[in-house]
Coordinates of C-alpha atoms in Angstrom, one line a residue:
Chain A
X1 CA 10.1 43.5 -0.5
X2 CA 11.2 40.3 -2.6
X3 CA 11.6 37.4 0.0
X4 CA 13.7 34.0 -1.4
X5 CA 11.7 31.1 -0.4
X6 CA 13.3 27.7 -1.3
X7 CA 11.3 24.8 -0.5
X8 CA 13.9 22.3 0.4
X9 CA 15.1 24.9 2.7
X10 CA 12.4 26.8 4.3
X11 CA 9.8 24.0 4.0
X12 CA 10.8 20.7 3.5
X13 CA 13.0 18.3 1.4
X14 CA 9.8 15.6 1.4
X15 CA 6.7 18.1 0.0
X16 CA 3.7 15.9 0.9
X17 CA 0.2 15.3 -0.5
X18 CA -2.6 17.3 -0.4
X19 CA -4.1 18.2 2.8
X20 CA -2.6 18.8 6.6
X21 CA -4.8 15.4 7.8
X22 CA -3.4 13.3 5.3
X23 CA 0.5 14.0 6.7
X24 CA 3.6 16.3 7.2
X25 CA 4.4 19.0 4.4
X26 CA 1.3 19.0 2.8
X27 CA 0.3 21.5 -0.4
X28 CA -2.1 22.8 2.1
X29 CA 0.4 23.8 5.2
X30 CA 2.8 25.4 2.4
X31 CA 0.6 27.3 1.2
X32 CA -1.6 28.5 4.9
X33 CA 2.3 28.7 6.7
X34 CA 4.7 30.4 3.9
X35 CA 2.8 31.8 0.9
X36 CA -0.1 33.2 2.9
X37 CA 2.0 34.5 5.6
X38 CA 4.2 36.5 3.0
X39 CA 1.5 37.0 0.9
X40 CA -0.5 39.1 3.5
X41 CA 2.8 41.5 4.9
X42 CA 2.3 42.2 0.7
X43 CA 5.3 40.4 -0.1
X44 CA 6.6 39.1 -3.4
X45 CA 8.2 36.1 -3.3
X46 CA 10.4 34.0 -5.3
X47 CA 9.9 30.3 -4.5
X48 CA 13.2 28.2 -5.9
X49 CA 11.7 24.6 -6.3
X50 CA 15.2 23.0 -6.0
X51 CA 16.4 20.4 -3.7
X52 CA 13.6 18.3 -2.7
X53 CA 12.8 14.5 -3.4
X54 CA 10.1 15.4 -6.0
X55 CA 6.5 17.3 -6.0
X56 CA 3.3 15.3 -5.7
X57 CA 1.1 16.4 -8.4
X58 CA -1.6 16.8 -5.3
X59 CA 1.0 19.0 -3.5
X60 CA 1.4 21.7 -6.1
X61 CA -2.3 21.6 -7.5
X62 CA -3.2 21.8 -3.3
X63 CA -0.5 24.8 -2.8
X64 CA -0.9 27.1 -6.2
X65 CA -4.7 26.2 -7.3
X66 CA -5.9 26.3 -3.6
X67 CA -4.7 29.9 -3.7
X68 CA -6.8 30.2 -6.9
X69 CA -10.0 28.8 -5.0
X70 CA -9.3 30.9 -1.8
X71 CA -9.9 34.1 -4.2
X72 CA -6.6 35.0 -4.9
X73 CA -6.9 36.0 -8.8
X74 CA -4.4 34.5 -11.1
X75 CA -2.8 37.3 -12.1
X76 CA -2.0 38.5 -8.5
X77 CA -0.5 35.5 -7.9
X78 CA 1.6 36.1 -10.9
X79 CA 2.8 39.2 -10.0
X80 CA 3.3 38.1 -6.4
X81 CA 5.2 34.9 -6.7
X82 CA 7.6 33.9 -9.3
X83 CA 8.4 30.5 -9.8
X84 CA 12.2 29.9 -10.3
X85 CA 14.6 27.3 -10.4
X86 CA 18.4 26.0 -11.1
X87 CA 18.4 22.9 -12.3
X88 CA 16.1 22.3 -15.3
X89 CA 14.8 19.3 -14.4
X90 CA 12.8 21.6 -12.2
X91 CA 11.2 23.2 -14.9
X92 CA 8.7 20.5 -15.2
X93 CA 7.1 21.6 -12.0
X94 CA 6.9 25.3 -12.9
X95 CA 4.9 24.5 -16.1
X96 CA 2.7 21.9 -13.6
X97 CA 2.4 25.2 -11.6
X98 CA 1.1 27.4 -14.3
X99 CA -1.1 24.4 -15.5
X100 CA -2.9 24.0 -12.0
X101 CA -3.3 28.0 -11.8
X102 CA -5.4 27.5 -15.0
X103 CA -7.1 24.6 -14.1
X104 CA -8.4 25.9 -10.9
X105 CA -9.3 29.3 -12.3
X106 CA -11.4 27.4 -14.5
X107 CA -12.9 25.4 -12.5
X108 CA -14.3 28.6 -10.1
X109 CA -15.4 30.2 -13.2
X110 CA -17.7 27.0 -14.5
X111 CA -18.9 26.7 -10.8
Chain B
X1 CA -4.7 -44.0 50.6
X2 CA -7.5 -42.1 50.7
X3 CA -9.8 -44.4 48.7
X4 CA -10.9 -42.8 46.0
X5 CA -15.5 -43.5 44.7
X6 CA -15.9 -44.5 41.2
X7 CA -16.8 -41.1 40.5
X8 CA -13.4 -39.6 41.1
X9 CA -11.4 -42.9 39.5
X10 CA -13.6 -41.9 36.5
X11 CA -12.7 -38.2 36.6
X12 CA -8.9 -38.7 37.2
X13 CA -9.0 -41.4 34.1
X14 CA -10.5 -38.2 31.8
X15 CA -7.8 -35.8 33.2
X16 CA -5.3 -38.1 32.0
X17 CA -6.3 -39.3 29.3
X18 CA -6.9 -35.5 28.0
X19 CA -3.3 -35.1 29.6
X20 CA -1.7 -38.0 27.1
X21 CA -4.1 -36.1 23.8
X22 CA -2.3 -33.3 24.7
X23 CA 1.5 -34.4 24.3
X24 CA 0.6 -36.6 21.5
X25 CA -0.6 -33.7 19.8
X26 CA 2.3 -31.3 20.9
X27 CA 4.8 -34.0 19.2
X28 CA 2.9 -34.1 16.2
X29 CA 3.3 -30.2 15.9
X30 CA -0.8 -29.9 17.1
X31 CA -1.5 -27.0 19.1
X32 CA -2.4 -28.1 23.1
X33 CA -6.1 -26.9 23.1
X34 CA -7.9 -28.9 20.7
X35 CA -10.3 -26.9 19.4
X36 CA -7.7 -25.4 16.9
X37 CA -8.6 -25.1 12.9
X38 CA -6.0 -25.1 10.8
X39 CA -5.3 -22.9 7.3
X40 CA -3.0 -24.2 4.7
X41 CA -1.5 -22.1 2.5
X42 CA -1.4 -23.6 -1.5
X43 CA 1.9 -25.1 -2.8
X44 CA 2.2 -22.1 -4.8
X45 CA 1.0 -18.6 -3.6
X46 CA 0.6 -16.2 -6.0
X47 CA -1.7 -14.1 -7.8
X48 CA -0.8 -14.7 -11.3
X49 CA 0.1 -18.4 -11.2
X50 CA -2.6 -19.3 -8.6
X51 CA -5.0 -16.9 -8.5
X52 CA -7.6 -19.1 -6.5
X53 CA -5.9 -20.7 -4.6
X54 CA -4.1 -17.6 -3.2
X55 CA -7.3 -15.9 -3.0
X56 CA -9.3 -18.3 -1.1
X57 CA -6.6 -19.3 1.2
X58 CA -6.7 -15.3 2.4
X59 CA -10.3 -15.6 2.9
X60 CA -10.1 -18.5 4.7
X61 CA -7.7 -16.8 6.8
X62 CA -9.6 -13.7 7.5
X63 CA -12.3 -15.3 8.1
X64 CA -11.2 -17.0 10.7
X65 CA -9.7 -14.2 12.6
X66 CA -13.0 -12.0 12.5
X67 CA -15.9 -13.9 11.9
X68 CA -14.6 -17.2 13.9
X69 CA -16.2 -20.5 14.4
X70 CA -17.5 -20.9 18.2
X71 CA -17.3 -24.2 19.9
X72 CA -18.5 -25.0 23.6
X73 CA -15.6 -25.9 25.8
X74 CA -16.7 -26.2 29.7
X75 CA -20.4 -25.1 29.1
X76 CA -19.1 -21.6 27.4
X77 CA -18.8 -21.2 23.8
X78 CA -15.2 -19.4 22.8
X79 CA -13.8 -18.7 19.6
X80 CA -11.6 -21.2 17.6
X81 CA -8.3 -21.0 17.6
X82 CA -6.5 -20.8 14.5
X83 CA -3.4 -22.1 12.7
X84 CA -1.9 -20.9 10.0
X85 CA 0.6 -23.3 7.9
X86 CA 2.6 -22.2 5.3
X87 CA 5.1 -25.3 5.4
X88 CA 3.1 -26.3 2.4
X89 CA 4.2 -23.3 -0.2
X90 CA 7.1 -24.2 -2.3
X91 CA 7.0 -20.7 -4.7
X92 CA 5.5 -17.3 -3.2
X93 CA 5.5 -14.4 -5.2
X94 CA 6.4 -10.9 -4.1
X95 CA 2.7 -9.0 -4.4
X96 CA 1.4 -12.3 -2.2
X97 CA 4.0 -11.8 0.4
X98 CA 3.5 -8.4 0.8
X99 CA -0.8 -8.9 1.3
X100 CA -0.1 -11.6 3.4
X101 CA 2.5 -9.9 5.8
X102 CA -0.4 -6.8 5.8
X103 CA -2.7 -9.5 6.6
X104 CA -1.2 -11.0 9.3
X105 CA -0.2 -6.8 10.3
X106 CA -4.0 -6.3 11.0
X107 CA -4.7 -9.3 12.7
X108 CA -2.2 -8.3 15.5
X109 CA -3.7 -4.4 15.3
X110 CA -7.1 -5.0 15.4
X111 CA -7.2 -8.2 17.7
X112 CA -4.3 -7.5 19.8
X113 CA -3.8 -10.9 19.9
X114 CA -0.8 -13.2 19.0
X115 CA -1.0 -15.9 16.1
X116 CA -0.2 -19.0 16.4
X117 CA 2.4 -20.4 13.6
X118 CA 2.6 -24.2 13.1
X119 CA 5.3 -26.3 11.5
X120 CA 7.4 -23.2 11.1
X121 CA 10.6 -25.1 11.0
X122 CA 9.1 -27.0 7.8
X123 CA 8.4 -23.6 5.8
X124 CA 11.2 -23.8 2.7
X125 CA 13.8 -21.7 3.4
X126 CA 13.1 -18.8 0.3
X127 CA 9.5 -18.7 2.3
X128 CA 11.0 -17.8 5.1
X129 CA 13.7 -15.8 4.2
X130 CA 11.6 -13.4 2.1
X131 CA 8.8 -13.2 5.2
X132 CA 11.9 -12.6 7.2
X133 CA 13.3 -9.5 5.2
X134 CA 9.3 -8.4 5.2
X135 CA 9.7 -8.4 9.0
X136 CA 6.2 -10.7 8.6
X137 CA 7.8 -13.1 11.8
X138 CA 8.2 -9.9 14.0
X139 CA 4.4 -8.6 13.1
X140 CA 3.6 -12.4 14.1
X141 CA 5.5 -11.7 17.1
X142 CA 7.7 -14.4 16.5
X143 CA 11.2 -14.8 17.1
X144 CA 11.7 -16.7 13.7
X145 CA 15.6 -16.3 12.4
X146 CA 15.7 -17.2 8.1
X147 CA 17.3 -14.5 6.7
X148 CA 19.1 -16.3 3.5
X149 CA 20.8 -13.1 2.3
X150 CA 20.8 -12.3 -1.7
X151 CA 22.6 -15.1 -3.4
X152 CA 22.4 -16.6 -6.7
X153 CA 20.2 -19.0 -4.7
X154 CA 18.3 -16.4 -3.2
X155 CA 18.4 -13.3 -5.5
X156 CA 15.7 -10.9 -3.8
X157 CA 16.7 -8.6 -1.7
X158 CA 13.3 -7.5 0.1
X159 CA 13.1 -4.5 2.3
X160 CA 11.1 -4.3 5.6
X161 CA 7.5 -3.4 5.2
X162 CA 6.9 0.2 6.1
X163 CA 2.8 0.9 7.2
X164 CA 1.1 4.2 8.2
X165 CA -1.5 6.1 8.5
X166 CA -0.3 9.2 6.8
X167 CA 1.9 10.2 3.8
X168 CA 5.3 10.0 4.9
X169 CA 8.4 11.9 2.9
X170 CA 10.8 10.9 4.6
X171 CA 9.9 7.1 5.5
X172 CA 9.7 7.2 1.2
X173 CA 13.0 8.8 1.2
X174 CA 14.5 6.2 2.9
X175 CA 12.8 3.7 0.9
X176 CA 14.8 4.3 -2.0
X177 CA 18.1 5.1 0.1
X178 CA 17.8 1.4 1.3
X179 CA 17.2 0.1 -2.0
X180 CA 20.1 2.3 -3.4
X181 CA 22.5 0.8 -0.7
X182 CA 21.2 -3.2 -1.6
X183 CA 21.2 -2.3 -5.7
X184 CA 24.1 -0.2 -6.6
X185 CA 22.7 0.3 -9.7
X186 CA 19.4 2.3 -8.2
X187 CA 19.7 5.9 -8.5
X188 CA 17.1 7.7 -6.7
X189 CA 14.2 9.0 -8.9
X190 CA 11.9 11.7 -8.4
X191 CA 9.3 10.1 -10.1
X192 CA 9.7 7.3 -7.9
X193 CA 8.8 9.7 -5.0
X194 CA 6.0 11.0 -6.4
X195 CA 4.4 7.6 -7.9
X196 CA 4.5 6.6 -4.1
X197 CA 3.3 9.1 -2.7
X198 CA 0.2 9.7 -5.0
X199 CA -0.7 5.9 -4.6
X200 CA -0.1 6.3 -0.3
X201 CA -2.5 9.1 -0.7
X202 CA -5.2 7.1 -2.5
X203 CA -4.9 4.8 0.0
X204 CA -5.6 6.9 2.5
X205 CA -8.2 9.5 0.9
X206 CA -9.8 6.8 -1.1
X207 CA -9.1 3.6 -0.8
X208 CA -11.0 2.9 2.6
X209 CA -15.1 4.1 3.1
X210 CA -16.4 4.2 6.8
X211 CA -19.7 5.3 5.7
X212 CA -22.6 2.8 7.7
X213 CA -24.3 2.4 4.2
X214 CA -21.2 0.1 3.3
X215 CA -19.2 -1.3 6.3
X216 CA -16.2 -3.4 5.5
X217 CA -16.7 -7.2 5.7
X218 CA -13.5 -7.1 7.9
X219 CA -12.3 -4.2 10.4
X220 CA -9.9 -2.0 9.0
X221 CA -6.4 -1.1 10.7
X222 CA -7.3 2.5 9.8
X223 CA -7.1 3.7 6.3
X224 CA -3.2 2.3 6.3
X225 CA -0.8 1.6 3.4
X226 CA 1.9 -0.9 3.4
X227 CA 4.7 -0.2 1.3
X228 CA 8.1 -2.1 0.6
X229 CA 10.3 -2.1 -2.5
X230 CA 13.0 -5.2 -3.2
X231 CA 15.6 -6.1 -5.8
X232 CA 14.7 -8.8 -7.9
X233 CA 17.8 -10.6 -9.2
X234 CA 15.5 -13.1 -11.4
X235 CA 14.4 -10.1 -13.7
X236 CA 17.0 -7.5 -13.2
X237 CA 14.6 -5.0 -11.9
X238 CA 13.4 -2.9 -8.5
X239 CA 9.8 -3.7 -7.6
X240 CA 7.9 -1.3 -5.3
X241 CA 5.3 -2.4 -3.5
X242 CA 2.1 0.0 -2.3
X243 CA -1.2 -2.1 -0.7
X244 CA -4.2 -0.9 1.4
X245 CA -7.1 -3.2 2.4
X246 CA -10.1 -0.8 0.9
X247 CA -12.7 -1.5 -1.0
X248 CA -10.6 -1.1 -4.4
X249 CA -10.7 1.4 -7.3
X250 CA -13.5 -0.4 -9.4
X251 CA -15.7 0.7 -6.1
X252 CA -14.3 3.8 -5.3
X253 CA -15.4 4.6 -8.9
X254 CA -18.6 3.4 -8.7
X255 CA -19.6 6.0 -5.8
X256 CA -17.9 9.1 -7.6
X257 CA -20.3 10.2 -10.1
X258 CA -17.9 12.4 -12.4
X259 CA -15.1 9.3 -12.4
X260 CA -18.5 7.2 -13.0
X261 CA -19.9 9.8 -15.7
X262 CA -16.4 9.3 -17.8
X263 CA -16.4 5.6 -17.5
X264 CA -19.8 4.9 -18.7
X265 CA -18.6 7.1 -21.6
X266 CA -15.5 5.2 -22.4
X267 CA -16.7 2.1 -21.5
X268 CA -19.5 2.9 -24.7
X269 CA -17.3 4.5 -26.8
X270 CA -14.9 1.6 -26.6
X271 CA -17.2 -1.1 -26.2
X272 CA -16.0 -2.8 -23.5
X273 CA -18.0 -4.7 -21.4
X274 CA -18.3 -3.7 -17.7
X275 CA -15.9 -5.4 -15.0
X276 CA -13.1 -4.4 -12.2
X277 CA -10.7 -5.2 -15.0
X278 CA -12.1 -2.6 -17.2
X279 CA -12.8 -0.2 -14.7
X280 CA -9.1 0.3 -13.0
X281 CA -7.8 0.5 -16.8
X282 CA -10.6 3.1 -17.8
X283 CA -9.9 5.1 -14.9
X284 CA -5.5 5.4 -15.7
X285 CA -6.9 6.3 -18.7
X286 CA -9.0 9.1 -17.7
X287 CA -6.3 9.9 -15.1
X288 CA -4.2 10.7 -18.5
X289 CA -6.6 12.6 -20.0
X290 CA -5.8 16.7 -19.9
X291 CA -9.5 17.3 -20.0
X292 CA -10.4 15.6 -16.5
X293 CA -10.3 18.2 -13.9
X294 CA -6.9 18.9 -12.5
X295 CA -7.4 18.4 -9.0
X296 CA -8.1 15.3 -9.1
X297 CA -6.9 12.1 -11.0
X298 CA -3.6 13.4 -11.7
X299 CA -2.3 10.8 -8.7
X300 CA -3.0 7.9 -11.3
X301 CA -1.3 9.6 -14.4
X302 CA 1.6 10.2 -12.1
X303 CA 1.8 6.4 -10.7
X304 CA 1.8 5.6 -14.5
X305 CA 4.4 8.1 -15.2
X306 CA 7.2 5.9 -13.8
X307 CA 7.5 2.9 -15.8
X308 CA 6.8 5.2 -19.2
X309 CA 9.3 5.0 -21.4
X310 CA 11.6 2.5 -19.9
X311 CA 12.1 -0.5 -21.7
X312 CA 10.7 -3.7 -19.9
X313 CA 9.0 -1.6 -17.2
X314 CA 5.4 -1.9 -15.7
X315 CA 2.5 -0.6 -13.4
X316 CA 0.4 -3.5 -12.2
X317 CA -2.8 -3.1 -10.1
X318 CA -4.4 -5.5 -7.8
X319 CA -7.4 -4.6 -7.4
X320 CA -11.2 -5.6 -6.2
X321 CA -11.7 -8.5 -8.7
X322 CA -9.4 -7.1 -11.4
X323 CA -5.6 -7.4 -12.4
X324 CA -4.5 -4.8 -14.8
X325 CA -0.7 -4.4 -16.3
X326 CA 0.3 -0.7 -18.0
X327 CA 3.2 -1.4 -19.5
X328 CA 6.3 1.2 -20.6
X329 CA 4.7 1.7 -24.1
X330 CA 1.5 2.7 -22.7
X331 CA -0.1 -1.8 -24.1
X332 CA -2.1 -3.2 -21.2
X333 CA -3.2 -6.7 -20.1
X334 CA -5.8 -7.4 -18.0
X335 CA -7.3 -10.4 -15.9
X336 CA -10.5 -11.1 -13.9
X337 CA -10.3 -13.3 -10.4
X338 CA -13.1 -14.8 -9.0
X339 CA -13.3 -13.2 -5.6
X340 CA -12.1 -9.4 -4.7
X341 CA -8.0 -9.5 -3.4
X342 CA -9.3 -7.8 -0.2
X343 CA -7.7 -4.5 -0.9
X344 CA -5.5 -2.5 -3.7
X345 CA -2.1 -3.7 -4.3
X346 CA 0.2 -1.5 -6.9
X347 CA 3.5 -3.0 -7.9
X348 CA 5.6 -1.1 -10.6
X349 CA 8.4 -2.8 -11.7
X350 CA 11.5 -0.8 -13.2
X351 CA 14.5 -2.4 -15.1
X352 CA 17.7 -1.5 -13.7
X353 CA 19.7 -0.4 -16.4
X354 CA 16.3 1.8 -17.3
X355 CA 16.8 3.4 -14.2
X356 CA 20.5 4.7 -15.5
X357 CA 19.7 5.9 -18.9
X358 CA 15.7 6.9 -18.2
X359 CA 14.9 11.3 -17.6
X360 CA 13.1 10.8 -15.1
X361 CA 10.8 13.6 -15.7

C-alpha cells in the first residue's frame, strides 16, 4: 500500500536538527516514528516535503542517511520511499536527499 | 539615664559613624555595604571599534561573579559584592549587547543571585533602550522602563533575546514572524531557518566540552544558545544574532582529528600561519567542500548559505580569539583579539531589499 506522508502535516512544520536529545522534530524521531513504522507494515511511502519552515541539512542527512547506516540498502529505500513535492523550491531538498543517501552509503562501505 | 562606660560611648560612636558612611554613600549612588567593587564598562563597547576594551571589561566582569575577591567582614571572610556601571558607554554595538545580556543571563542561572546595577538612571538613553528591547533589565531582575521605540533617533528595532537548551522550530519561527511584523520589508526565508538552526545545533553539540580534562574557566548555564535578530535602520539590513559561551570553533577543531587533519592541510597548502582567525575561516571552508563527509560540516556551509549572493550581505563569527567576516561574494576579512570573547557569537547580516529580490535556495 502507498501511504502519503507530508511532513508539514504529519510531522511538523519546524523539522529540527539531528538527534531526539538535541530538541523537538528531530531527523532522528522522523525517521524511528514515521518512516520506520511504515517501513516495517512493508509500506511504500510517498513523503511530500512541502509546507515546512525549511530542512536543516542535519535533519535530512539524520532522517535519509541514518536509514542508510541502520542497514537499509539504498536501493530499498528507493523503491520504498519516493520523494515528491509541489512547489519547486522543494526540489533542492530532494537532490540533498539523494546526496545524503550516497554519502552515507559511502561512508559504510569505506568503514 | 543609664550612664553609659567608655566602652559603650565608644561602640555607639562606631555605629554611627558607620550609620552616617552609609547614607553618604547611598547619596552618592554607592552601594550600603562597603565592601562593593565596582566594573565600568568602556565609553565605547564593541568588538570591532574597541576590541580591548570590550573584552577586558567582560573578564573583569566574570571574574568577579565566579572567582570573587573575599574580604573579612565581622571575623568571616564573604565574597565582594559587585557593581556593574554602564553609565559610562556612550556607543554599544549589537554583537556586544547581545554577549553582555547572555552574560548577565548566566550570572542570574548559575548564581541565583540578583545583580546589583549602579547609576542606572545615568546610562544614555540608546544604552538602555537597546538593553531594554533585549529584555537585559528583566534578566537583571530589574524593573528598568527605556524603551525609545524605532525612530530616526533610534533606528534599531531589537527583539527580545530568546535562550535554550534545545533546538527550537517554532521559537525560530517566531523569530522571523516578529522581525516581519517590525520590518515590513522581511519576508520570511527558509534559509534563514536553517542557518539558525544549524548554528543553535553547534551550540549545543559542539560548542560546550564537560569533559574533566578541560573544565570551563567559568560554569556554564548548560550548553545554551542565545539568539535575537533586530532591524538596523543605520545600514538598511536585518541582523541575526546566535551566541553560546563554549570553548569556540578554533578549539572544537583542535580536539576533532578529521576537522584537524584538513586544516593542517589547508593551512600548508595555503600557507597560512596558524591562529583562531585562520582556523574558523579554514573550517567554512572545509564546511563547503563536497569532499568532507556529509554528516557532518554541512551546518557551516549552510550558515554561509544565507548571505551568498546578496549584495552587501555577511556572516561574521566571533569566536575564541578570532573575528572572521564571509562576505556575499564568498571575500573574507579576518582579525585577531588579544583575549578569547568567552564564547561563539555568529551575526549574519542581510540587506533588506536582498531579502526581496534574493532565491533563497
Amino acid at each position: 500500500m502507498k501511504i502519503e506522508v507530508r511532513i508539514a502535516r504529519d510531522f511538523s512544520k519546524f523539522p529540527g536538527g539531528r538527534y531526539r536529545k538535541t530538541g523537538d522534530f528531530s531527523g532522528q524521531e522522523f525517521r524511528e516514528d514515521v518512516l520506520h513504522k511504515h517501513l516495517r507494515k512493508g509500506d511504500t511511502l510517498k513523503v511530500i516535503l512541502d509546507g515546512v519552515d525549511g530542512y536543516p541539512p542535519s535533519f535530512l542527512e539524520e532522517a535519509f542517511g541514518g536509514l542508510v547506516r541502520e542497514g537499509f540498502p539504498v536501493h530499498d529505500i528507493l523503491d520504498k520511499i519516493e520523494i515528491a513535492f509541489e512547489s519547486e523550491e522543494y526540489l533542492v531538498y530532494k537532490e540533498m536527499v539523494s546526496e545524503y543517501l550516497a554519502d552515507a552509503a559511502d561512508e559504510l562501505e569505506k568503514s | 539615664m543609664k550612664k553609659l562606660c567608655f566602652k559603650d560611648k565608644a561602640r555607639r560612636i562606631r555605629k554611627t559613624n558607620r550609620r552616617r558612611a552609609v547614607v553618604l554613600r547611598r547619596r552618592r549612588g554607592g552601594h550600603s555595604s562597603g565592601v562593593g567593587r565596582t566594573i565600568s564598562a568602556p565609553r565605547d563597547l564593541s568588538f570591532s571599534r574597541n576590541p580591548n576594551g570590550t573584552l577586558s571589561f567582560l573578564s573583569e566582569l566574570k571574574e568577579s561573579v565566579f572567582s570573587p575577591k573575599k574580604t573579612k567582614r565581622r571575623g568571616k571572610w564573604v565574597s565582594k559584592s559587585s557593581f556593574i556601571d554602564l553609565s559610562k558607554i556612550e556607543r554599544i554595538s549589537l554583537p556586544s549587547a547581545v554577549v553582555l545580556s547572555a552574560e548577565l543571563h548566566r550570572w542570574k542561572l548559575t548564581k541565583g543571585t540578583l545583580l546589583k546595577v549602579k547609576n542606572s538612571k545615568r546610562w544614555e538613553h540608546r544604552v538602555r533602550s537597546l538593553l531594554c528591547d533585549l529584555g537585559a533589565f528583566e534578566l537583571m531582575g530589574l524593573h528598568i522602563s527605556g524603551d525609545l521605540g524605532y525612530s530616526d533617533e533610534n533606528p534599531v528595532a531589537m527583539l527580545k533575546l530568546k535562550s535554550g537548551e534545545r533546538t527550537d522550530g517554532p521559537a525560530l519561527s517566531a523569530l522571523q514572524s516578529e522581525l516581519a511584523k517590525v520590518s515590513v520589508a522581511f519576508l520570511r526565508s527558509k534559509a534563514v531557518y536553517e542557518a539558525l538552526h544549524e548554528a543553535h545545533l553547534n551550540c549545543i553539540e559542539h560548542a560546550y566540552t564537560d569533559s574533566d580534562a578541560s573544565r570551563p574557566k567559568y560554569p556554564y548555564a548548560g550548553h545554551r544558545w542565545w539568539a535575537t535578530s533586530a532591524y538596523d535602520g543605520h545600514k538598511n539590513s536585518l541582523r541575526f544574532f546566535v551566541y553560546d559561551q563554549g570553548v569556540g570553533i578554533p578549539e572544537t577543531i583542535a580536539r576533532k582529528k578529521d576537522w584537524q587533519d584538513r586544516l593542517a592541510n589547508l593551512f600548508a597548502s595555503t600557507g597560512l600561519v596558524k591562529s583562531d582567525a585562520n582556523a574558523i575561516a579554514g573550517a567554512f571552508e572545509i564546511g563547503k567542500s563536497r569532499t568532507h563527509k556529509a554528516e557532518r560540516g554541512k551546518g557551516l556551509a549552510t550558515m554561509a548559505k544565507v548571505v551568498e549572493g546578496r549584495s552587501g550581505g555577511y556572516l561574521r563569527i566571533l569566536s575564541g580569539m578570532g573575528d572572521v567576516t564571509i562576505y556575499h561574494d564568498g571575500s573574507c576579512t579576518k582579525r585577531s583579539f588579544n583575549s578569547h570573547i568567552g564564547g561563539t557569537m555568529v551575526e549574519w547580516s542581510i540587506p533588506v531589499p536582498g531579502l526581496e529580490t534574493t532565491n533563497e535556495n
